[in-house]
Every structure is written in structure tokens, then in C-alpha cells.
PDB file of N, CA and C in Angstrom:
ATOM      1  N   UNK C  13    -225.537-104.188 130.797  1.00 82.00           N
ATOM      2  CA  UNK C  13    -225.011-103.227 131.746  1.00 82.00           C
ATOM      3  C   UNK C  13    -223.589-102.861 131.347  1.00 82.00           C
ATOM      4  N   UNK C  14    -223.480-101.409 131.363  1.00 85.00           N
ATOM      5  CA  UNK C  14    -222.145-101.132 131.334  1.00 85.00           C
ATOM      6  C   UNK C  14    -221.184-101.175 132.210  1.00 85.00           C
ATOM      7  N   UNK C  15    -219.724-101.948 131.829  1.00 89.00           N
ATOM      8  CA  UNK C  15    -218.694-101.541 132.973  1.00 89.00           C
ATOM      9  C   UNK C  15    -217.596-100.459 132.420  1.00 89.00           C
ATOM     10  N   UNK C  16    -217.516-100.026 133.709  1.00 89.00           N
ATOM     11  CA  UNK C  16    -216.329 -99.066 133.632  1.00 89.00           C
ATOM     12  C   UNK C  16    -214.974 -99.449 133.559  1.00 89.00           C
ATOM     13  N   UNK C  17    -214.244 -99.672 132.685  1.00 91.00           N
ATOM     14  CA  UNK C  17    -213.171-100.775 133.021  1.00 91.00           C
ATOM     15  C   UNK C  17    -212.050 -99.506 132.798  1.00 91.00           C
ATOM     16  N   UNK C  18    -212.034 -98.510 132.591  1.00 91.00           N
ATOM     17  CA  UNK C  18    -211.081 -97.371 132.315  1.00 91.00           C
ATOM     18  C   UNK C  18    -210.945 -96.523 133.343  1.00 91.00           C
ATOM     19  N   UNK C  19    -209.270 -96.507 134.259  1.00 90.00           N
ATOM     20  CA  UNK C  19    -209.396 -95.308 134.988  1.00 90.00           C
ATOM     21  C   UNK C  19    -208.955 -94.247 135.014  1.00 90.00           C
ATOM     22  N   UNK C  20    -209.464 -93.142 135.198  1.00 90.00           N
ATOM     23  CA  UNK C  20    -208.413 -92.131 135.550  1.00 90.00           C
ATOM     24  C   UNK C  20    -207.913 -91.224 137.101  1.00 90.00           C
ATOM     25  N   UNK C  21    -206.535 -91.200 136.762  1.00 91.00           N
ATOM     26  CA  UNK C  21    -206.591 -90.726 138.152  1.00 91.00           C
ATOM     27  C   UNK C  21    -206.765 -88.930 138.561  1.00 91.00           C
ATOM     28  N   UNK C  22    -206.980 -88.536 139.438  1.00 92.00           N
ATOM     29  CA  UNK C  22    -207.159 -86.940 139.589  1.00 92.00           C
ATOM     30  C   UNK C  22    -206.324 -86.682 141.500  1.00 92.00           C
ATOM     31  N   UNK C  23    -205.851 -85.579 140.776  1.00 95.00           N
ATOM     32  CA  UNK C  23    -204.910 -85.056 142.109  1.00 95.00           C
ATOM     33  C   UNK C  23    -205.878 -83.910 142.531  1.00 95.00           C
ATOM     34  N   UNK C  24    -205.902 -83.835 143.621  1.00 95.00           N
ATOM     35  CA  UNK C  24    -206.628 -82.737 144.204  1.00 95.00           C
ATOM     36  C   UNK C  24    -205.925 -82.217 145.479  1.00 95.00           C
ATOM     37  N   UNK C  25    -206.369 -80.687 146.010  1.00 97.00           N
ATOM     38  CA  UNK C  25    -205.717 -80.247 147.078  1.00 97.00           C
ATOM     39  C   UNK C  25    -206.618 -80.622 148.295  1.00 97.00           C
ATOM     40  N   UNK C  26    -206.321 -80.533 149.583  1.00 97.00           N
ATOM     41  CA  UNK C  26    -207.479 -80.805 150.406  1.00 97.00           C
ATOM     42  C   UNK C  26    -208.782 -79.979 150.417  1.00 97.00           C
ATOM     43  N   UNK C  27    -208.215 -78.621 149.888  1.00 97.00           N
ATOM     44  CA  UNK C  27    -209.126 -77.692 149.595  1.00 97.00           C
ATOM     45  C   UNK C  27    -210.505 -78.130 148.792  1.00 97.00           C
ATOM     46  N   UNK C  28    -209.517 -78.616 147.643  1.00 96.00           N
ATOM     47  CA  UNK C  28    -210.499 -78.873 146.214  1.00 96.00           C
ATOM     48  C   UNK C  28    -211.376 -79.932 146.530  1.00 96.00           C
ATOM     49  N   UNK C  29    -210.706 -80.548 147.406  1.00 96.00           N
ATOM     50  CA  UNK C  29    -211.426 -81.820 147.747  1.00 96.00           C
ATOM     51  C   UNK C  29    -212.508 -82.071 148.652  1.00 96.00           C
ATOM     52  N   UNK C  30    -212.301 -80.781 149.653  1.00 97.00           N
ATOM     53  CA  UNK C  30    -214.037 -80.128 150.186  1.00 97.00           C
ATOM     54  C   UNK C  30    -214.604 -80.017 149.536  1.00 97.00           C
ATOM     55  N   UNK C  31    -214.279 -79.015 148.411  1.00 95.00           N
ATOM     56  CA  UNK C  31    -214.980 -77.830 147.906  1.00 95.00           C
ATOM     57  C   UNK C  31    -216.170 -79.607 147.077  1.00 95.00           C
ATOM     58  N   UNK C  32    -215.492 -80.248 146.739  1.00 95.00           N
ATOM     59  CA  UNK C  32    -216.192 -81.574 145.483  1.00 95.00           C
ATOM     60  C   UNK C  32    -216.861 -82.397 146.383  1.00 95.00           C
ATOM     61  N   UNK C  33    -216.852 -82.170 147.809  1.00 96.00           N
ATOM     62  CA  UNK C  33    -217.448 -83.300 148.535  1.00 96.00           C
ATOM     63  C   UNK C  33    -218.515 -82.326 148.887  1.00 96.00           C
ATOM     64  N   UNK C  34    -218.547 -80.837 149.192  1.00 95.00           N
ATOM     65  CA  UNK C  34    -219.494 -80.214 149.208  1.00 95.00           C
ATOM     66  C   UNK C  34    -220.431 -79.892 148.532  1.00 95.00           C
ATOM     67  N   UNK C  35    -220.210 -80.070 147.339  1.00 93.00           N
ATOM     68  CA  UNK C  35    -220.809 -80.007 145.849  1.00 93.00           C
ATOM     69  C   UNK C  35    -221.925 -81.180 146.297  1.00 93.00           C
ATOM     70  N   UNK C  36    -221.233 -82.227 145.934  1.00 93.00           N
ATOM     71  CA  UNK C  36    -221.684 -83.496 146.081  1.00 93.00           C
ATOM     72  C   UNK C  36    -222.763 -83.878 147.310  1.00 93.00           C
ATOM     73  N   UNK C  37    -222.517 -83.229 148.287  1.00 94.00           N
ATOM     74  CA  UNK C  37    -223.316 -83.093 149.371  1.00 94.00           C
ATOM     75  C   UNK C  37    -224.311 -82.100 149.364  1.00 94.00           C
ATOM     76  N   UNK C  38    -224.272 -81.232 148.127  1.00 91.00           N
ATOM     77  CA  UNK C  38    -225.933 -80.341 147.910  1.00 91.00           C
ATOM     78  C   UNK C  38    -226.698 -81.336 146.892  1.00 91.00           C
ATOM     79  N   UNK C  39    -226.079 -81.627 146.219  1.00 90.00           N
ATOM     80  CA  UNK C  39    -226.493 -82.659 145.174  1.00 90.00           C
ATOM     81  C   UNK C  39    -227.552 -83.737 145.073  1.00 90.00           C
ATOM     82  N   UNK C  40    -226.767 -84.298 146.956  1.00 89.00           N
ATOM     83  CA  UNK C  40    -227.347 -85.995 147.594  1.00 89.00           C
ATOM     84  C   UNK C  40    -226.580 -86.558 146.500  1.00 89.00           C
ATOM     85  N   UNK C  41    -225.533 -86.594 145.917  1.00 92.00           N
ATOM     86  CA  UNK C  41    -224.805 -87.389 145.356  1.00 92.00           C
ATOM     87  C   UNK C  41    -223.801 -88.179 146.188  1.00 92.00           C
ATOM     88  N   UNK C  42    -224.044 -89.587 146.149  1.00 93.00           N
ATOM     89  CA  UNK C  42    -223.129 -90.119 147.595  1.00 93.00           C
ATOM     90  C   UNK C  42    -221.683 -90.892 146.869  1.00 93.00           C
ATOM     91  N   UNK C  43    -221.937 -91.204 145.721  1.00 94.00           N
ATOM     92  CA  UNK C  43    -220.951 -91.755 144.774  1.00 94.00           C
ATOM     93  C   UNK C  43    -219.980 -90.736 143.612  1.00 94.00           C
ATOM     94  N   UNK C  44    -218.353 -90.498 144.289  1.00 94.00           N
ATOM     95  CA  UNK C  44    -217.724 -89.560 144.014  1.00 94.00           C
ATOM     96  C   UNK C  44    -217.289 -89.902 142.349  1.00 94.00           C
ATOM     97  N   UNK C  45    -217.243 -91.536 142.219  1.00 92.00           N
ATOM     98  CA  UNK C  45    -216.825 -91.857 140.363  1.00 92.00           C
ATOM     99  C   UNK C  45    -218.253 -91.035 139.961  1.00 92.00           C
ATOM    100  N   UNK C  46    -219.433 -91.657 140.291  1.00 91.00           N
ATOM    101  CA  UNK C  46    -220.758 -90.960 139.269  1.00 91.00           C
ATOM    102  C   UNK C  46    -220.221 -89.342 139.176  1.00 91.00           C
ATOM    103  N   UNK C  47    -220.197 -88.625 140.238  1.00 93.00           N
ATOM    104  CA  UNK C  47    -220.068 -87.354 139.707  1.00 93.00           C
ATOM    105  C   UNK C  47    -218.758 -86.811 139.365  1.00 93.00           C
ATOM    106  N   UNK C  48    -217.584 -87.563 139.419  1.00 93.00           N
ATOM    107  CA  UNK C  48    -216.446 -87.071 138.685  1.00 93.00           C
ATOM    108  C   UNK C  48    -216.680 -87.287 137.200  1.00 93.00           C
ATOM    109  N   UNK C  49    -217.561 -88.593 136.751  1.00 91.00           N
ATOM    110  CA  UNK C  49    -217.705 -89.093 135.667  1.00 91.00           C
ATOM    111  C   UNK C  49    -219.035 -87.947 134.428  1.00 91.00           C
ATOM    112  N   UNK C  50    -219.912 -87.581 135.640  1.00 91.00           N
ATOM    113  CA  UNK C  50    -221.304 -86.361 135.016  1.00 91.00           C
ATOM    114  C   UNK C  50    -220.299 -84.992 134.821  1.00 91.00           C
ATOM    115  N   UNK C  51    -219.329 -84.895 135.771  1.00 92.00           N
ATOM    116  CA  UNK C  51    -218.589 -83.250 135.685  1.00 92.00           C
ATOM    117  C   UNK C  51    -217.812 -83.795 134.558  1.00 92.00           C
ATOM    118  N   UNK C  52    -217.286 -84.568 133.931  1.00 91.00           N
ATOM    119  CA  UNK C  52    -216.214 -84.757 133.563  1.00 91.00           C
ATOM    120  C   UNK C  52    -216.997 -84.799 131.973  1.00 91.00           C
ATOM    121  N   UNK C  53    -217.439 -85.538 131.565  1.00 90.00           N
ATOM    122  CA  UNK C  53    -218.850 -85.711 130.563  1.00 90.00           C
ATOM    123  C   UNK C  53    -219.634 -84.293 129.873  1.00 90.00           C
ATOM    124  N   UNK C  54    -219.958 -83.909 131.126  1.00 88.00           N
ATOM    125  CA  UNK C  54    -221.634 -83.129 130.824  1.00 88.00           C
ATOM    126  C   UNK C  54    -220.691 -81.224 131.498  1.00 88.00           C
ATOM    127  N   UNK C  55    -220.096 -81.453 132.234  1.00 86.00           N
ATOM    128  CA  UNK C  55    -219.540 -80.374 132.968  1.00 86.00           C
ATOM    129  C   UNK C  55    -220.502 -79.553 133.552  1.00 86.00           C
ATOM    130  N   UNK C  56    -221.651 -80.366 134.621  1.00 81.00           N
ATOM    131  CA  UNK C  56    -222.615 -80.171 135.255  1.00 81.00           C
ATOM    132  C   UNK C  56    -223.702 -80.877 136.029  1.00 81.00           C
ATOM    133  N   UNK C  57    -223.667 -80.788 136.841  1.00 79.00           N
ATOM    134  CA  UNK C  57    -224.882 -82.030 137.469  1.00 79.00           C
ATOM    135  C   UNK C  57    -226.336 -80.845 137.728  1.00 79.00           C
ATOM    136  N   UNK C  58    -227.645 -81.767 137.963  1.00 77.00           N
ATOM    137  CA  UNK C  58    -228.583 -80.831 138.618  1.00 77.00           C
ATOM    138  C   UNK C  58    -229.410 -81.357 139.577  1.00 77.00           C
ATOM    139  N   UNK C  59    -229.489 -80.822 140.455  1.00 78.00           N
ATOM    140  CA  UNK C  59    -230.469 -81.553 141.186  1.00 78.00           C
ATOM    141  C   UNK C  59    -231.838 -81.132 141.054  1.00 78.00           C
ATOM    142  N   UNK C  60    -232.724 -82.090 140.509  1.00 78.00           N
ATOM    143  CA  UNK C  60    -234.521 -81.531 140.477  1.00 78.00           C
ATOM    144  C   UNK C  60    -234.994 -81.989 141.564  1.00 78.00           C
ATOM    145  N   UNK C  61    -235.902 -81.232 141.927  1.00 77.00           N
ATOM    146  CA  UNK C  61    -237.395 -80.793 143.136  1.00 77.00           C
ATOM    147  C   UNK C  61    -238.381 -81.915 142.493  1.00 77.00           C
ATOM    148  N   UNK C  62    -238.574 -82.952 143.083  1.00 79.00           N
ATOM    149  CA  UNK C  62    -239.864 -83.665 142.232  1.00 79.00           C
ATOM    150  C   UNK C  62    -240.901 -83.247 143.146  1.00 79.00           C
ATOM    151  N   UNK C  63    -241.039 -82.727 144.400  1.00 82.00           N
ATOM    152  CA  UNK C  63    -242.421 -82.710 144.897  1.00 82.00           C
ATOM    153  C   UNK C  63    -243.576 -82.040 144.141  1.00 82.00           C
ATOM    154  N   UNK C  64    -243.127 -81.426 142.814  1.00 80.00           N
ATOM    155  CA  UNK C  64    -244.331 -80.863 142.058  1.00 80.00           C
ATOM    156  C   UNK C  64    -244.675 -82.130 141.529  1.00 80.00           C
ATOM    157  N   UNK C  65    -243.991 -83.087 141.155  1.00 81.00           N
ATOM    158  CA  UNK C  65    -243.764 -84.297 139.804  1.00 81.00           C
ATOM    159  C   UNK C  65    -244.788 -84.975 140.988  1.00 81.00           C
ATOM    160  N   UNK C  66    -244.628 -84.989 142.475  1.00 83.00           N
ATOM    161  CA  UNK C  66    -245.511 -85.911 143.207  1.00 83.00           C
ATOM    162  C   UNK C  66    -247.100 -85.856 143.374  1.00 83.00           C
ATOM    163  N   UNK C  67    -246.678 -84.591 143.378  1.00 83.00           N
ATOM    164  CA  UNK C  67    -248.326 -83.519 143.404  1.00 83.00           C
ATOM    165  C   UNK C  67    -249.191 -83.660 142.289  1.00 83.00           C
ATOM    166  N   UNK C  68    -248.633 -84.040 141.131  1.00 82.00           N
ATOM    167  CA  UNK C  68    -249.109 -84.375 139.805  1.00 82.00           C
ATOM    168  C   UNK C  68    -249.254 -85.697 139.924  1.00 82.00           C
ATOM    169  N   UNK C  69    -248.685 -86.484 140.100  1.00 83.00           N
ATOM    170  CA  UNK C  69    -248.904 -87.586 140.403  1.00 83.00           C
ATOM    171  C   UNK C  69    -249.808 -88.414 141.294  1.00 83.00           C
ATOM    172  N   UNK C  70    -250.136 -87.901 142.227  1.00 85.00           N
ATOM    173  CA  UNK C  70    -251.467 -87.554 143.343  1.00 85.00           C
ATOM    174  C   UNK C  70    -252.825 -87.196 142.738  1.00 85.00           C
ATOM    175  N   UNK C  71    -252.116 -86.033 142.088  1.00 83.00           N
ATOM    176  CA  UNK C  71    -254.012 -85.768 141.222  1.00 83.00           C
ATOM    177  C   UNK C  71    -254.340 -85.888 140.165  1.00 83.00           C
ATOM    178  N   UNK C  72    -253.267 -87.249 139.163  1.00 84.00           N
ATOM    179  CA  UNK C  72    -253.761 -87.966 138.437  1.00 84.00           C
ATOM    180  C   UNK C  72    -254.221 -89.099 138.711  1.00 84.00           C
ATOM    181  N   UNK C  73    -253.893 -90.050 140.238  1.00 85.00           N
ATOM    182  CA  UNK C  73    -254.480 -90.902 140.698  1.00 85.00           C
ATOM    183  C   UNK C  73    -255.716 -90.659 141.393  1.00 85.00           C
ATOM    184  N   UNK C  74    -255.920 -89.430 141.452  1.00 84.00           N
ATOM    185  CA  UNK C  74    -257.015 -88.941 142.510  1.00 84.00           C
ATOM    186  C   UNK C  74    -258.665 -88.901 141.133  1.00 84.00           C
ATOM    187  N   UNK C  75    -257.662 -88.709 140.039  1.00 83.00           N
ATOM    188  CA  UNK C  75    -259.115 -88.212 139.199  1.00 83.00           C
ATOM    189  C   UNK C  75    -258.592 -89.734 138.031  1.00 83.00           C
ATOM    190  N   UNK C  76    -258.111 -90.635 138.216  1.00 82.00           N
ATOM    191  CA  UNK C  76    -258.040 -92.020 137.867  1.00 82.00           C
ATOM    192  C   UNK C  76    -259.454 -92.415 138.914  1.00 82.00           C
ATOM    193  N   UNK C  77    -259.161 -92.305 140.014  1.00 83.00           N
ATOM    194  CA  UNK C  77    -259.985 -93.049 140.907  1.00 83.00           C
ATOM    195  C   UNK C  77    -261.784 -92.671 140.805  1.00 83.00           C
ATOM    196  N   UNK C  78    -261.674 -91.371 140.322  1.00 82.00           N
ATOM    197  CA  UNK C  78    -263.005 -90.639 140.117  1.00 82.00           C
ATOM    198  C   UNK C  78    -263.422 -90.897 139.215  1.00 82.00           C
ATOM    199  N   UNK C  79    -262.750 -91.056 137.996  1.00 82.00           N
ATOM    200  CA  UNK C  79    -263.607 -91.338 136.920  1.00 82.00           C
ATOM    201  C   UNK C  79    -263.789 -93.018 136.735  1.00 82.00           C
ATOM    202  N   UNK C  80    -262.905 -93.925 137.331  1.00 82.00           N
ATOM    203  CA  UNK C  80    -263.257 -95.289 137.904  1.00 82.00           C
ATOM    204  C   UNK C  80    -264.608 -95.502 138.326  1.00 82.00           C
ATOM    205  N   UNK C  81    -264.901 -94.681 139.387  1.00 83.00           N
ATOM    206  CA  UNK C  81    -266.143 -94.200 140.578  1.00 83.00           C
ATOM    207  C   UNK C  81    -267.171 -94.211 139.539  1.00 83.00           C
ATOM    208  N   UNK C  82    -267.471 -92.974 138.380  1.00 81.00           N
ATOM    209  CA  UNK C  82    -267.632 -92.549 138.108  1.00 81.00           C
ATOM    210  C   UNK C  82    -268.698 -93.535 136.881  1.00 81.00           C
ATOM    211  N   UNK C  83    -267.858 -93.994 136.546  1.00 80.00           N
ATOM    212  CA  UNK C  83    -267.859 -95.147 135.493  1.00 80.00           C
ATOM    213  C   UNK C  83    -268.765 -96.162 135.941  1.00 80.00           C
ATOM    214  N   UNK C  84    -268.420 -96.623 137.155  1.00 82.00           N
ATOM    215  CA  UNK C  84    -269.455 -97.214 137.758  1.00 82.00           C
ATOM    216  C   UNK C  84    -270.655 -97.293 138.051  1.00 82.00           C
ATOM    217  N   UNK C  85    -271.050 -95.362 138.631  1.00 81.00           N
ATOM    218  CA  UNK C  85    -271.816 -95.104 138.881  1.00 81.00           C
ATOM    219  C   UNK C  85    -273.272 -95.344 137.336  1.00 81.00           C
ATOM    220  N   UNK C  86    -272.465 -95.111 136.339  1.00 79.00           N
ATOM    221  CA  UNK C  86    -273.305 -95.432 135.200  1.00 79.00           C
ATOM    222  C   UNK C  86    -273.446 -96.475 134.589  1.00 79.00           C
ATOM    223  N   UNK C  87    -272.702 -97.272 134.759  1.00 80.00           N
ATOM    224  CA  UNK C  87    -272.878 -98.836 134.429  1.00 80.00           C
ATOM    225  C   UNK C  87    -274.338 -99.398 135.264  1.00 80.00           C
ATOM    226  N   UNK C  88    -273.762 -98.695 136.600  1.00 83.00           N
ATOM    227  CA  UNK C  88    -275.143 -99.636 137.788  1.00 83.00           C
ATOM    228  C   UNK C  88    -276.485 -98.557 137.634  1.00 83.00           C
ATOM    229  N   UNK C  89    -276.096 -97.274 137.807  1.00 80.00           N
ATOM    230  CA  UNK C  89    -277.381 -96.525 137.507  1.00 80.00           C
ATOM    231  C   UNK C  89    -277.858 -95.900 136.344  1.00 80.00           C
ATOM    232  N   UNK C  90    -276.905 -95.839 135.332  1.00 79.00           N
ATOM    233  CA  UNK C  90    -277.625 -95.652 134.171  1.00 79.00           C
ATOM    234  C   UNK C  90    -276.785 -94.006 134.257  1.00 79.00           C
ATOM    235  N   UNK C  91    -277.107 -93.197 134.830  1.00 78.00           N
ATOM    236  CA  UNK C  91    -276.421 -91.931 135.186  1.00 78.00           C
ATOM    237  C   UNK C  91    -275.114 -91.244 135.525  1.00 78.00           C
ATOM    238  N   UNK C  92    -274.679 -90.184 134.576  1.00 77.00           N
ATOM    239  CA  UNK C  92    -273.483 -89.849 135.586  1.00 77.00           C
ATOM    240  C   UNK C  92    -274.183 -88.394 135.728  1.00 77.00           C
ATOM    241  N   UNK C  93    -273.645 -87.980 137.207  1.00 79.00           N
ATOM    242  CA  UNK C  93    -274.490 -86.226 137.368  1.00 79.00           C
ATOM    243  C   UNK C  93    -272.958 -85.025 137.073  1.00 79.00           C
ATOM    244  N   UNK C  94    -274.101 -84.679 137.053  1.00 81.00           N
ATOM    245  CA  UNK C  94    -273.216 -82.789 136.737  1.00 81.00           C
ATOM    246  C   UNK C  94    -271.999 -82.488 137.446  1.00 81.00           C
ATOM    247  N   UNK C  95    -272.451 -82.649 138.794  1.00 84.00           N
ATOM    248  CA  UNK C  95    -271.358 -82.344 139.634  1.00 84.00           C
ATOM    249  C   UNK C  95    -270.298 -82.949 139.499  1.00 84.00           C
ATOM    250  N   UNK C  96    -270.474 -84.250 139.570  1.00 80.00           N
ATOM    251  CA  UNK C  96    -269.030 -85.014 139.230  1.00 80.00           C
ATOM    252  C   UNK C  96    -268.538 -84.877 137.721  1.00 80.00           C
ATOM    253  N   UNK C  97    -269.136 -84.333 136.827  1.00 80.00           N
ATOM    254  CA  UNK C  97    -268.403 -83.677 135.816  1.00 80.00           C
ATOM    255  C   UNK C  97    -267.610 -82.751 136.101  1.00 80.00           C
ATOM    256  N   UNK C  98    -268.167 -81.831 136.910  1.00 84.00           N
ATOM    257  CA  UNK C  98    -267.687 -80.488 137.383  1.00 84.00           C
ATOM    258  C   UNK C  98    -266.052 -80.963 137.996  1.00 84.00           C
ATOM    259  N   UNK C  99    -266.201 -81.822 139.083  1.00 83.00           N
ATOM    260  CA  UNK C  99    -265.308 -81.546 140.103  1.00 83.00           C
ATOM    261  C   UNK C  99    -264.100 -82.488 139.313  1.00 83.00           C
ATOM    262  N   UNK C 100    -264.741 -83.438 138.413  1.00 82.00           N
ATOM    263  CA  UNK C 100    -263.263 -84.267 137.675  1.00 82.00           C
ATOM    264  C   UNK C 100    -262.897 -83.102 136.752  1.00 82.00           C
ATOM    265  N   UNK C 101    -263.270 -82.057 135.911  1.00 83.00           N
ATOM    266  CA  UNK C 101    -262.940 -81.396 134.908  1.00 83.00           C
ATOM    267  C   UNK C 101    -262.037 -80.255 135.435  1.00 83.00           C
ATOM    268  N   UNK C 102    -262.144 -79.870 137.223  1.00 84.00           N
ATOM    269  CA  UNK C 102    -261.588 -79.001 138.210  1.00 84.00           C
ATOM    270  C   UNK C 102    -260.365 -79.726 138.453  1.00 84.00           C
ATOM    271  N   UNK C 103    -260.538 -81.088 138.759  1.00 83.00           N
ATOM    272  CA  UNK C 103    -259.337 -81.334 138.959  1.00 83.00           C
ATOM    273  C   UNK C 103    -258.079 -81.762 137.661  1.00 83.00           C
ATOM    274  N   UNK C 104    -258.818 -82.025 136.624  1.00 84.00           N
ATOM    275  CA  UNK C 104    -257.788 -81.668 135.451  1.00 84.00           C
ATOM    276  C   UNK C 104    -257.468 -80.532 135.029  1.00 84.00           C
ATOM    277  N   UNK C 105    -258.155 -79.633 135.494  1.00 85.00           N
ATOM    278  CA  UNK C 105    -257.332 -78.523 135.209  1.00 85.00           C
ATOM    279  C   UNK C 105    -256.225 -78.405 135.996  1.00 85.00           C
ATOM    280  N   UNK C 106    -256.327 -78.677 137.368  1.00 83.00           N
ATOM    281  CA  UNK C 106    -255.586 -78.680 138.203  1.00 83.00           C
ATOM    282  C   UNK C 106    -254.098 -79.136 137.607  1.00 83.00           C
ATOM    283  N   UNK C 107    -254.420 -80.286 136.811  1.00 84.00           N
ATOM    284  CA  UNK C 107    -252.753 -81.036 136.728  1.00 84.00           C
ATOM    285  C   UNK C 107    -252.631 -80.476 135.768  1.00 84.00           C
ATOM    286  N   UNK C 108    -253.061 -80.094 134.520  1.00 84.00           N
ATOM    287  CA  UNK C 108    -253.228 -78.989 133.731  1.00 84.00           C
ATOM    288  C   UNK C 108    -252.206 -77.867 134.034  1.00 84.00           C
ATOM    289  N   UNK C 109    -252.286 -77.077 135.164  1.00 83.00           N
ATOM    290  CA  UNK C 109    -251.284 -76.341 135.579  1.00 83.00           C
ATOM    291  C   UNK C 109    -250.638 -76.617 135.564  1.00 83.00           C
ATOM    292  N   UNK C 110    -250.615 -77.528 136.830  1.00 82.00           N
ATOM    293  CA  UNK C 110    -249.226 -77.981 137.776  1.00 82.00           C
ATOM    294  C   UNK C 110    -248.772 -78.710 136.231  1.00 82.00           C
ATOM    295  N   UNK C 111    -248.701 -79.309 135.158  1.00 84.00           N
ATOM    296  CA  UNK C 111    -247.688 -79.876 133.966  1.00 84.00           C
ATOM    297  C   UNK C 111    -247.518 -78.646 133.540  1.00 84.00           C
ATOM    298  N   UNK C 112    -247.559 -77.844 133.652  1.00 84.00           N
ATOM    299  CA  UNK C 112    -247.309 -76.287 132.639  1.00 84.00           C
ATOM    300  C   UNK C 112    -245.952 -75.481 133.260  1.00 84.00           C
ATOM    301  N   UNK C 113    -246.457 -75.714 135.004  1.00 83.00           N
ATOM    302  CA  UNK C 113    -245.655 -74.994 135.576  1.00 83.00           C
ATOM    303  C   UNK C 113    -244.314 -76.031 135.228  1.00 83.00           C
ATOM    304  N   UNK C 114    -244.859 -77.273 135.851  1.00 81.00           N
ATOM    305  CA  UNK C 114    -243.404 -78.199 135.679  1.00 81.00           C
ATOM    306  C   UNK C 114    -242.428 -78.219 134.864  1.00 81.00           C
ATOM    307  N   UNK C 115    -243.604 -77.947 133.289  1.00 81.00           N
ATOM    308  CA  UNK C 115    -242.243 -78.334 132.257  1.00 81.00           C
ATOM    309  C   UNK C 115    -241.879 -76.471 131.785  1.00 81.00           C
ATOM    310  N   UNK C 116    -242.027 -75.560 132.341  1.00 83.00           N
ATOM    311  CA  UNK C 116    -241.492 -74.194 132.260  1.00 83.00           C
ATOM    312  C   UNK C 116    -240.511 -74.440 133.152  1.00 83.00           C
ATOM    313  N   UNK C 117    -240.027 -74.714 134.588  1.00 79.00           N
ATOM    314  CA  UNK C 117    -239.550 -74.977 135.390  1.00 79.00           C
ATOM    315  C   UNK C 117    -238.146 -75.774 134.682  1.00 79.00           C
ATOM    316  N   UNK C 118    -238.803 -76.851 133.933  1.00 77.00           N
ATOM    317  CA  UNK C 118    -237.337 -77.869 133.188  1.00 77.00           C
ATOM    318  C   UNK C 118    -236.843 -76.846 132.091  1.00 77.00           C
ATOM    319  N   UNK C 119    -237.701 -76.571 131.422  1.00 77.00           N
ATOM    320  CA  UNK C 119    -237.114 -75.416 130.119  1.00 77.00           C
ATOM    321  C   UNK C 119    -236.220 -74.262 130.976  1.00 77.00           C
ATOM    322  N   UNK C 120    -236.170 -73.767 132.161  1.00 77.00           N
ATOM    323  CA  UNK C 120    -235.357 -72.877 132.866  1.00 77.00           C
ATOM    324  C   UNK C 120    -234.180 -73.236 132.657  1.00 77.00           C
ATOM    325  N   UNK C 121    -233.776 -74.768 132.902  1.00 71.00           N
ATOM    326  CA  UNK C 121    -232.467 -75.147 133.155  1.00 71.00           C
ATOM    327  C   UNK C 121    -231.694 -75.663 132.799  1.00 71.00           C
ATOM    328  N   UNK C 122    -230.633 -74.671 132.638  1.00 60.00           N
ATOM    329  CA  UNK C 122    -229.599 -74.734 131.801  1.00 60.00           C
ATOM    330  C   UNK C 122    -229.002 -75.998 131.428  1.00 60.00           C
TER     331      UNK C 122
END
């Protein structure tokens, strides 16, 4: 683990000093060294939207669980049917998208 053992100090007006706590407060950044340290570094923070990242995440466990099912179903009966080809191959497409849209979405930003 890294320590920070170096400080620096920064003068600010009360102004400036909204304006960085407001920043920080679109952010959900609650720790003012982390983001003096990302502005100071990177000269930018971002905040990402994961509820797509969750949604993907949902209907890769959803068609984990199906083809689990699935798997089963042919071990004990010998068979897997059509339909459940159908509806697991529907739902990979599904995440299919939703990863397409996601990582166009990251390539946006700056």
C-alpha cells in the first residue's frame, strides 16, 4: 500500500472553495486529498453510470443459470429442446448489445 507522506498546501478563496466542494459533490467524491490529488495528476475526474455495467451483469447471470438448467436437463434426459436454444441465444444477444453500447459509451469519454 501506498503512503502519501508528501504535502502540499493550496490557498483558496471561499468562493473557490464551493465551487471544489461542489464539484466534488456531483462526483460523490467525499475525500477532498483524493480529488485534489486526481485534479492535480490527471486534471480531471469522471463519474461513470454503472447501471448498464449492472444490467449486463444480471443477464449474464441470468443465462449462466440457463445454460446450468440447461445442462442438466441433458445429462438427466438425454435432450436439450429448441426453445431453450432459442431463448439462451436471445438473451446473448441481449448482452451482446448492452457490451457494445457500454464500451461506445467509455470510448465517448474524454
Amino acid at each position: 500500500m501506498q503512503r502519501y507522506t508528501n504535502r502540499i498546501t493550496v490557498r483558496l478563496t471561499d468562493d473557490e472553495l464551493q465551487r471544489m466542494k461542489f464539484k466534488m459533490d456531483e462526483l460523490e467524491i467525499s475525500s477532498m486529498s483524493a480529488y485534489m490529488r486526481k485534479m492535480i495528476l490527471d486534471g480531471y475526474c469522471v463519474k461513470i453510470d454503472t447501471k448498464d455495467l449492472n444490467e449486463l451483469v444480471y443477464l449474464l447471470r441470468m443465462c449462466s443459470n440457463n445454460l446450468n438448467q440447461y445442462a442438466k436437463k441433458a445429462n438427466g434426459l438425454g435432450v436439450v429442446y429448441q426453445q431453450d436454444i432459442k431463448e439462451l441465444q436471445k438473451r446473448l444477444d441481449e448482452i451482446w448489445n448492452g457490451t457494445r453500447d457500454i464500451m461506445q459509451k467509455f470510448a465517448a469519454i474524454d
